[in-house]
Every structure is written in C-alpha cells, then in structure tokens.
C-alpha atoms as a printed R data frame, in Angstrom:
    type eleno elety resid chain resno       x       y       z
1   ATOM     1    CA   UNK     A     1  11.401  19.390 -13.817
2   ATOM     2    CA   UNK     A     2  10.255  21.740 -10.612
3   ATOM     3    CA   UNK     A     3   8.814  20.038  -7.821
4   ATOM     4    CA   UNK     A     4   5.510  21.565  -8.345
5   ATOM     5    CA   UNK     A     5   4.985  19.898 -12.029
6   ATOM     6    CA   UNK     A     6   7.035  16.569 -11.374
7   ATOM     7    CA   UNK     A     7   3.651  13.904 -10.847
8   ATOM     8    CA   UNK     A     8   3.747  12.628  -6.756
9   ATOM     9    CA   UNK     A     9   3.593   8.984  -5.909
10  ATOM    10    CA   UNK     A    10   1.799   8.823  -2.215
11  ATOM    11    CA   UNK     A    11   2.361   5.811  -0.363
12  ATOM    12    CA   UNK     A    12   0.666   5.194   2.733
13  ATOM    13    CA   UNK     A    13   2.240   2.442   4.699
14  ATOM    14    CA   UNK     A    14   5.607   3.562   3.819
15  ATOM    15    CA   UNK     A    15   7.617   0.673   5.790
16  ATOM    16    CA   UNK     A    16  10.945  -0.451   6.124
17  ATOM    17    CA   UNK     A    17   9.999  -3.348   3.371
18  ATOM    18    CA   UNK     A    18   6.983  -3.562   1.301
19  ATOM    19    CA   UNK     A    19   6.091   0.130   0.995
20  ATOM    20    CA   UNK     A    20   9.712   1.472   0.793
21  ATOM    21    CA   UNK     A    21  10.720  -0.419  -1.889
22  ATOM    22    CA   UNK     A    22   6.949   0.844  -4.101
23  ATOM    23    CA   UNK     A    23   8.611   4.469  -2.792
24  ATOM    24    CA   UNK     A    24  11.918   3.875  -4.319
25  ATOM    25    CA   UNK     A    25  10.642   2.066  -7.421
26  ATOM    26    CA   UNK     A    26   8.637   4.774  -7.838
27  ATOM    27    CA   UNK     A    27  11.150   7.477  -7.495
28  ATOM    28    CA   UNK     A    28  13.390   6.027 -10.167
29  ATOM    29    CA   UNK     A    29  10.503   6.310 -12.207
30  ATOM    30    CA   UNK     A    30  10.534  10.130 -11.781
31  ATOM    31    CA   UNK     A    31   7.900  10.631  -9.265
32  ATOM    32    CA   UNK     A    32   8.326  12.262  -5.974
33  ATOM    33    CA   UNK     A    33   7.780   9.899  -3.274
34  ATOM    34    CA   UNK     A    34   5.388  11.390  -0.464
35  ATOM    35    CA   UNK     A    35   5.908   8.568   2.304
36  ATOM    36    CA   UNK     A    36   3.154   8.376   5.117
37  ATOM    37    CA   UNK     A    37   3.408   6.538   8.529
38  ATOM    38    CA   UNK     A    38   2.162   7.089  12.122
39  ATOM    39    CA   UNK     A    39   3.811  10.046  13.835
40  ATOM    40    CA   UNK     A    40   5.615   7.157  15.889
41  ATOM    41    CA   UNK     A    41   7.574   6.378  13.151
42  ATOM    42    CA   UNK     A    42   8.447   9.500  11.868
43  ATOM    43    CA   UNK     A    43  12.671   9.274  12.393
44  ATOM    44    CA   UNK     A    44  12.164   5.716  10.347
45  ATOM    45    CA   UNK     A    45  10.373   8.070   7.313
46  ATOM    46    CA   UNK     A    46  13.048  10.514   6.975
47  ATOM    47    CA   UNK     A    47  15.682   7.316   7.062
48  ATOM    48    CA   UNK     A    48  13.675   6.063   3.994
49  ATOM    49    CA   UNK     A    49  13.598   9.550   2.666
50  ATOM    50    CA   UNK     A    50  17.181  10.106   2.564
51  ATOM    51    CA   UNK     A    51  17.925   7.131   0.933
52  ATOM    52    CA   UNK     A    52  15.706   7.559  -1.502
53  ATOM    53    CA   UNK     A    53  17.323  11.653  -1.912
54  ATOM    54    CA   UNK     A    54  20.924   9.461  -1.693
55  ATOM    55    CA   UNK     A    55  19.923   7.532  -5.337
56  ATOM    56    CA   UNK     A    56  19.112  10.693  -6.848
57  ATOM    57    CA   UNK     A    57  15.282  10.587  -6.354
58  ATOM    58    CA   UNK     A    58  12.969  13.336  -4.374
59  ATOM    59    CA   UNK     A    59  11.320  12.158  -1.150
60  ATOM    60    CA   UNK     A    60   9.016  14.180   2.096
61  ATOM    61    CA   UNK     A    61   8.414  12.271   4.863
62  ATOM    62    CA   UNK     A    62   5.498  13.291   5.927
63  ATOM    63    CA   UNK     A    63   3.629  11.902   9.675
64  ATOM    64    CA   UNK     A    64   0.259  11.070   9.383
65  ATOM    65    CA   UNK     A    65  -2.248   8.645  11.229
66  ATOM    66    CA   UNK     A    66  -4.341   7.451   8.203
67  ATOM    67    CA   UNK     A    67  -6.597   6.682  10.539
68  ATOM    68    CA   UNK     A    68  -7.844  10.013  11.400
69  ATOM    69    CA   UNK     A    69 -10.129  11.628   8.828
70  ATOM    70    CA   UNK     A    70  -9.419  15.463   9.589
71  ATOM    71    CA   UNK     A    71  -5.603  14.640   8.694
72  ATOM    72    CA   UNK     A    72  -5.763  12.699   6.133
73  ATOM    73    CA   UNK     A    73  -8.028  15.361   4.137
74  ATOM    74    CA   UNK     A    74  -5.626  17.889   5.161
75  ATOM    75    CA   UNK     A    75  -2.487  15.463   4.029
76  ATOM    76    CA   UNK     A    76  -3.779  14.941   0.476
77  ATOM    77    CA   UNK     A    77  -4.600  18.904  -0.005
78  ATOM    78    CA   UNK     A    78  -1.186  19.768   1.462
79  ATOM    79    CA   UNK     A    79   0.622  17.328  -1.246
80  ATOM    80    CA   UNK     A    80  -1.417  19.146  -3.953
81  ATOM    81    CA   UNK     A    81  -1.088  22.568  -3.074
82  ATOM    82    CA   UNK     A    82   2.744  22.672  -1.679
83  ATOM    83    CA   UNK     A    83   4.395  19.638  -3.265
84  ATOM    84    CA   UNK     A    84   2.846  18.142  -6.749
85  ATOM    85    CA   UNK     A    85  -0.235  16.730  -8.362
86  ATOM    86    CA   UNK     A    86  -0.789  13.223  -6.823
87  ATOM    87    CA   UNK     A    87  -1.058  10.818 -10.068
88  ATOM    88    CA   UNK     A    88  -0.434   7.432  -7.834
89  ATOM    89    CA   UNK     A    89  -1.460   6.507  -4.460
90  ATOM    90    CA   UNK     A    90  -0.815   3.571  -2.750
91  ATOM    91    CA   UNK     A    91  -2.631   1.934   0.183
92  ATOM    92    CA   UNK     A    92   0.069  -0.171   1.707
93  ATOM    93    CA   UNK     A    93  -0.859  -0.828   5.808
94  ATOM    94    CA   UNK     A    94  -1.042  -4.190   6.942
95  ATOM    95    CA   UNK     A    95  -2.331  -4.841   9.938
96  ATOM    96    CA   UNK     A    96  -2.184  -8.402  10.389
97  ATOM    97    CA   UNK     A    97  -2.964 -10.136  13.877
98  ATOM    98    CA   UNK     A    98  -3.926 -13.598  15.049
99  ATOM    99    CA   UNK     A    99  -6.153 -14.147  18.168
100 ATOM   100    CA   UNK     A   100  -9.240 -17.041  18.388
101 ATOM   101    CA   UNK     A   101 -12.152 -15.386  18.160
102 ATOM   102    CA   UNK     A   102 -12.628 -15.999  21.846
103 ATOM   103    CA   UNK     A   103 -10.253 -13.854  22.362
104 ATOM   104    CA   UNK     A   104 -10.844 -10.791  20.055
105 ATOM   105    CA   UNK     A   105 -11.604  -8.219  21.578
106 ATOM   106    CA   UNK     A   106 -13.799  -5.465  20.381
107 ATOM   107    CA   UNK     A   107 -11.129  -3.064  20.681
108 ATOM   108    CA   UNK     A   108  -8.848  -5.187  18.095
109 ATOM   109    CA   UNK     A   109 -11.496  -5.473  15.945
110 ATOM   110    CA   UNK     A   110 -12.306  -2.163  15.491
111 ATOM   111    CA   UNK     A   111  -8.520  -0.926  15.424
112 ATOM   112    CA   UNK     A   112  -7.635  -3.337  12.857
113 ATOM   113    CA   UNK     A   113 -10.846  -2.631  10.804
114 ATOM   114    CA   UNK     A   114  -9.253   1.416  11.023
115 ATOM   115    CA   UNK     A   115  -6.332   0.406  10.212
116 ATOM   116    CA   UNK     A   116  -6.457  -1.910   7.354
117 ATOM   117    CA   UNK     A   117  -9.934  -1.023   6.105
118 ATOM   118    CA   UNK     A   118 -11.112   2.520   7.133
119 ATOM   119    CA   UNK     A   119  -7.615   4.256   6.369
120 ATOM   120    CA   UNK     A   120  -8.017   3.059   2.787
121 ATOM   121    CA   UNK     A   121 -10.886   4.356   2.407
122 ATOM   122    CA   UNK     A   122  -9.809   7.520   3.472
123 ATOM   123    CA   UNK     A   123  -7.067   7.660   1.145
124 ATOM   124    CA   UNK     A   124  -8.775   6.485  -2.115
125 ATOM   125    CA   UNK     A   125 -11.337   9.309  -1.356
126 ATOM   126    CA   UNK     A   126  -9.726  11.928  -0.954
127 ATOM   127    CA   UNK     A   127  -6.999  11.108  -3.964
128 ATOM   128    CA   UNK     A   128 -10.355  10.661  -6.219
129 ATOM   129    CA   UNK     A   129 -11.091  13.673  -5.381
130 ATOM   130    CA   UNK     A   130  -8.001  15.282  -7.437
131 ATOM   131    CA   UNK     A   131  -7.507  12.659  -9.893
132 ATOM   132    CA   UNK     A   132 -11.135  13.021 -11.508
133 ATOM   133    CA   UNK     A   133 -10.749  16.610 -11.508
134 ATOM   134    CA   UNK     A   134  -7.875  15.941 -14.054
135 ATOM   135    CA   UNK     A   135  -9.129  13.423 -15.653
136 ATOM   136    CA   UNK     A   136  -6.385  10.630 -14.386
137 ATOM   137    CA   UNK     A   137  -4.735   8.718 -11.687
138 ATOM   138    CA   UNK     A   138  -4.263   5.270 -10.004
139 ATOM   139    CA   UNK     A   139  -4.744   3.526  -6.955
140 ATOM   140    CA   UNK     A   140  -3.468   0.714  -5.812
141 ATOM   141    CA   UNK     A   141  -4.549  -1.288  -2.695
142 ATOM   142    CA   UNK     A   142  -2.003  -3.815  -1.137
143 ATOM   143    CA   UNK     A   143  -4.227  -6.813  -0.132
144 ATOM   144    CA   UNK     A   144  -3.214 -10.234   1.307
145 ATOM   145    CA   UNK     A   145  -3.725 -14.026   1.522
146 ATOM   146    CA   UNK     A   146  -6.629 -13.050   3.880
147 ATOM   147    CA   UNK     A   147  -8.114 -11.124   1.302
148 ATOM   148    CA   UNK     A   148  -9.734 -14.053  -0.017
149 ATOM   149    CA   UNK     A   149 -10.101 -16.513   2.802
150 ATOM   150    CA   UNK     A   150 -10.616 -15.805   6.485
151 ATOM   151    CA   UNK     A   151  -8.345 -18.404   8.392
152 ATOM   152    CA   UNK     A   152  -7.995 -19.588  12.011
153 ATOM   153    CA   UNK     A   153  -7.208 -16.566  13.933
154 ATOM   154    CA   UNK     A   154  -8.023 -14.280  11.378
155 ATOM   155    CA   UNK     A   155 -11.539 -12.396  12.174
156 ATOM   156    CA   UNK     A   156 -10.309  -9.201  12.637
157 ATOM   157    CA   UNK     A   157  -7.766  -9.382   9.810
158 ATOM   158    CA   UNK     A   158  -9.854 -10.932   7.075
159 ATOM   159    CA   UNK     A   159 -12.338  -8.762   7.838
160 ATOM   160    CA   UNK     A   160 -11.085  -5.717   7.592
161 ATOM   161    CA   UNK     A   161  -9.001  -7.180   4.429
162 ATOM   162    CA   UNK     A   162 -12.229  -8.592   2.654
163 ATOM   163    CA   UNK     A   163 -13.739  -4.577   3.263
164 ATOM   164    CA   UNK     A   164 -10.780  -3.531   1.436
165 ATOM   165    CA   UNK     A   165 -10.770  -5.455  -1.330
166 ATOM   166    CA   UNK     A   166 -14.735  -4.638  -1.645
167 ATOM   167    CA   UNK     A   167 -13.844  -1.197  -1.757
168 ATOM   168    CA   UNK     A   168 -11.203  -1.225  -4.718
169 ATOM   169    CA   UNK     A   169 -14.153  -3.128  -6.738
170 ATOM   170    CA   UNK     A   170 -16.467  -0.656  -6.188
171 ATOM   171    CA   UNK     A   171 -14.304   2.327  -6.734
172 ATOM   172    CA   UNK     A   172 -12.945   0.445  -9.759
173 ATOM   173    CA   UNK     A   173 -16.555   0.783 -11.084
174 ATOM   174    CA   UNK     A   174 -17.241   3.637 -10.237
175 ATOM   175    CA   UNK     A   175 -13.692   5.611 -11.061
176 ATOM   176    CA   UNK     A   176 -12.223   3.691 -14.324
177 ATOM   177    CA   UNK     A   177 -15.125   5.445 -16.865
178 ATOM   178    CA   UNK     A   178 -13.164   8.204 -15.688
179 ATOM   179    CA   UNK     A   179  -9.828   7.096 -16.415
180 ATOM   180    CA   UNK     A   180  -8.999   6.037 -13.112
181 ATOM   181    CA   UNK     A   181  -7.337   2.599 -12.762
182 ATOM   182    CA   UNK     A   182  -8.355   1.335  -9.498
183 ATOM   183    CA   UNK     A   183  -6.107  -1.965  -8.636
184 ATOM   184    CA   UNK     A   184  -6.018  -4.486  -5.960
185 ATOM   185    CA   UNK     A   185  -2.933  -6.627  -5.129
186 ATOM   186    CA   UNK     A   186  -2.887  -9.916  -3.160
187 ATOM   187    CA   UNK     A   187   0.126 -10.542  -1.671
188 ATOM   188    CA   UNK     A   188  -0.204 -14.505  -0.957
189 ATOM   189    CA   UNK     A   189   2.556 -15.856   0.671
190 ATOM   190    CA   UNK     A   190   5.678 -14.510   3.200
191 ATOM   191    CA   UNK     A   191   7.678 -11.042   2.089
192 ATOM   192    CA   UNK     A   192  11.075 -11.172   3.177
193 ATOM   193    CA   UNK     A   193  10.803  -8.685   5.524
194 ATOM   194    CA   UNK     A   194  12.548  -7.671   8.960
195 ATOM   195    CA   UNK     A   195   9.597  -9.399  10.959
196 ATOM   196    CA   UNK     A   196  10.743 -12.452   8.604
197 ATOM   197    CA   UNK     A   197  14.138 -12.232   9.228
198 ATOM   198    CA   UNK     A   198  13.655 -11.605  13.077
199 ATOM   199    CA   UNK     A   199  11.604 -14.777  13.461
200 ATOM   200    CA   UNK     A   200  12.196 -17.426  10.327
201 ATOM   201    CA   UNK     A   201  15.604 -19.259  10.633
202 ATOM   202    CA   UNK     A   202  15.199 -20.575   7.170
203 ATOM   203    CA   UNK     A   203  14.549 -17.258   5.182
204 ATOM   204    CA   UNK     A   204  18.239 -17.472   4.042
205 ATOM   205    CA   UNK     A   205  17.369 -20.733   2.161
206 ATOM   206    CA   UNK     A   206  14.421 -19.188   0.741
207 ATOM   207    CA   UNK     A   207  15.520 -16.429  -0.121
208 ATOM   208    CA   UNK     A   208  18.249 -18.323  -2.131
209 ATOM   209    CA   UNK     A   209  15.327 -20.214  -3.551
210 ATOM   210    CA   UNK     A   210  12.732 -17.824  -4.513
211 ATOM   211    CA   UNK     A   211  10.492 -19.106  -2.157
212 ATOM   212    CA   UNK     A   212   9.649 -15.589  -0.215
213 ATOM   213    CA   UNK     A   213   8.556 -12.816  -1.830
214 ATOM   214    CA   UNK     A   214  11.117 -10.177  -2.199
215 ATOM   215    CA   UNK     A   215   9.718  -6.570  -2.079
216 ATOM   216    CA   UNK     A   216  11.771  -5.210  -4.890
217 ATOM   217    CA   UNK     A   217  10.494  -7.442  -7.319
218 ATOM   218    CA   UNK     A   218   6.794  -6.550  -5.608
219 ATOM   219    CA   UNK     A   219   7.356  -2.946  -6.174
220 ATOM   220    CA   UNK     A   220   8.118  -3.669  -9.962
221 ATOM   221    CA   UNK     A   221   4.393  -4.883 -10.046
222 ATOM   222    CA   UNK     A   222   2.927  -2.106  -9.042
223 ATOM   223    CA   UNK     A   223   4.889  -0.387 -11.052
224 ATOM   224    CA   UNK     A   224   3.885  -2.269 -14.287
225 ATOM   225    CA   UNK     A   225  -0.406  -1.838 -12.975
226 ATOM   226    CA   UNK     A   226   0.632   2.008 -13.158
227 ATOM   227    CA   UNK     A   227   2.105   1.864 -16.643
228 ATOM   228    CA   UNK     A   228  -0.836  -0.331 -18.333
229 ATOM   229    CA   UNK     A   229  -2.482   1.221 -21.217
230 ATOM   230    CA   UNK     A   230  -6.895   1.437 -20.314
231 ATOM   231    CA   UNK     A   231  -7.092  -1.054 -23.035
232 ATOM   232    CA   UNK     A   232  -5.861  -3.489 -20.962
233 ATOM   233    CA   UNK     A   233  -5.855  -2.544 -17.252
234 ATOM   234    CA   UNK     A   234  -5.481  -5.285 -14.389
235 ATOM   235    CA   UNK     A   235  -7.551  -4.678 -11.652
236 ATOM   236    CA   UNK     A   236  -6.558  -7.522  -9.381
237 ATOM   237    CA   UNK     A   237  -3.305  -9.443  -9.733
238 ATOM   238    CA   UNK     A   238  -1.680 -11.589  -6.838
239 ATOM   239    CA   UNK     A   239   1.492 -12.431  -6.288
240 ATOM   240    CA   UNK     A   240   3.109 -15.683  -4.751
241 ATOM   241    CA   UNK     A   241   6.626 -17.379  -4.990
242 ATOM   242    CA   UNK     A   242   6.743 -20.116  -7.060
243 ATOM   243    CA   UNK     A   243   6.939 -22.630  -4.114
244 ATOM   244    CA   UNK     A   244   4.198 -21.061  -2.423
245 ATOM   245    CA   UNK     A   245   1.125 -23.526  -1.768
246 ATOM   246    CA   UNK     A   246  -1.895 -22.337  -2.672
C-alpha cells in the first residue's frame, strides 16, 4: 500500500504517554500516524516517530500549534494533499491546571480555554471538512474527570473541558447522519504517565495493581470506538481503573 492510499490517523496531542501510545496502536493497525505537538516539542515528535518507523509502522512528525487557526487549516490540507486521506483524528491535549479562582488569571483562562477547548474545535472542523466529502471518518475527543464535574481549582480546566465535551455532542448530531462517528472519552482517574512517575512514589504499587490507567490499554479503546459498526456506535465511554473512586 503507497503512502498516498494507506488511510492517516492524526493525533493532536501526540505526547510521550497518552497520545503516543493512540499513534502506535494506530499504526499497527495500518494507518499512518501524523503526530502533532507545539513547535517546542518538535525533537520529542520525531523520537515518537522513529519508534513508531522502528516497529514497522509509518509516522511524520509534523509541528503545529493547534491553537492557531491559519495552521491548523493549512496542517489538515497538507496531510490530504501530500500524505493520505485522514479517516481518524484524535483530539488528545490536556491542559490541566489548578489555581483558586482568586487566583486565575484571565490570561490562564483564556490559554487553557485555547488549548483544551478552541484547538479541538479547530481540528474536528477542519477533518469534517474531508471526511463528509467521502462520506466517512471518526473523531475522537480525549476528555477527563473534569469533563463532568468542575472541582476545587478547576475553573479554567473544567471549563474549557465541559466546552469540549459540548462540542463532540453537537458535532455527533450533526456529523453521524453522515457516517461520521463523533466520540468522546473520559479519562477518570490517574494515567501512568511521566508526570506520574516524576511525582507519585506509589505508582509502582499501582501499577502492579491496576489501579492507574495504563495508556496502552487506553489506546486499545479508541481503537475499538474506530472499529464499531454504525449500528452500534459509542459516543461517550469513560475509562477508570478498577480501584478508582468514583
């Protein structure tokens, strides 16, 4: 299969965690993985790039502040035109910050709101924009605990997470009579991650437990949205470890 026919897998948010391991899962599954982070980050990309070549999959790293309208409508029309037709994208940036409200600036509201909220919307847009034209397509928005509940600390976060999850309900609406599964995932509890590691002297024992969320095993999920027939699609499913209060 030539690049230009093998089906694209966009991931915006492509981290070290969490949105690597939806690239990689996605890879084995034959897609090429199109992995999108600020410019910052760009040597970290084409780490996750090679490893993902290194496994036998195909991977472009490609720099992009999701934030930034003009870019991202020229990022989605480069995948299409140079690299492959873009049959799943996946909104993956977190985002997350705690101040009291006292001390929230407007500036970190706003930034966070772009960020976790705006970006998405950017994103789902523009991949619409392709997918209805041929009739198919998913996206998949990465949500979180504050998704559902604002909590102490949380303005900024919650609110830009509550926007997003409005959004994947309304473009699920509007976009699955046109065979477009639109999906939102919760992600309720800690992902072992390298901020986890960094800062939770227990994650060992949890890991060992199943009591953190492993991103491998997230990946797999959105995976499985992807792959559901329209007779039954999910459009919101959240995940939790079994220990996990909730």
């Amino acid at each position: 299969m030539s690049e230009s026919s093998q089906p694209v897998c966009l991931v915006i948010g492509a981290g070290d965690d969490t949105g690597g391991a939806i690239a990689r899962a996605f890879a084995k599954e034959g897609y090429q993985a199109c992995l999108v982070r600020r410019p910052r980050h760009g040597d970290a990309l084409e780490k996750l790039a090679d490893s993902i070549r290194a496994d036998g999959g195909t991977a472009h790293a490609l720099p992009t502040d999701a934030r930034d309208e003009d870019a991202m409508v020229a990022l989605v029309e480069q995948i299409e035109s140079e690299i492959g037709p873009i049959e799943v994208a996946v909104f993956n940036i977190g985002a997350n910050v705690n101040f009291p409200i006292t001390e929230t600036t407007g500036r970190v509201y706003r930034k966070v709101w772009e960020m976790a909220a705006f970006s998405g919307f950017l994103m789902g847009r523009e991949a619409a924009k392709y997918m209805t034209e041929r009739g198919k397509g998913t996206i998949l928005f990465t949500g979180a605990t504050a998704s559902m509940r604002g909590g102490v600390g949380y303005s900024a976060f919650a609110g830009a997470k509550f926007a997003l999850r409005a959004l994947a309900q309304a473009m699920a609406r509007e976009l699955g009579p046109k065979n477009i599964h639109v999906a939102h995932i919760v992600i309720d509890g800690a992902i072992d991650s390298n901020f986890i590691r960094q800062n939770d002297p227990n994650v060992d024992a949890r890991r060992e437990e199943d009591a953190i969320l492993s991103p491998d095993a997230i990946a797999q999920n959105y995976v499985m949205i992807h792959r559901q027939t329209r007779s039954a699609w999910t459009h919101e499913l959240d995940l939790r470890p079994w220990k996990e209060s909730w």
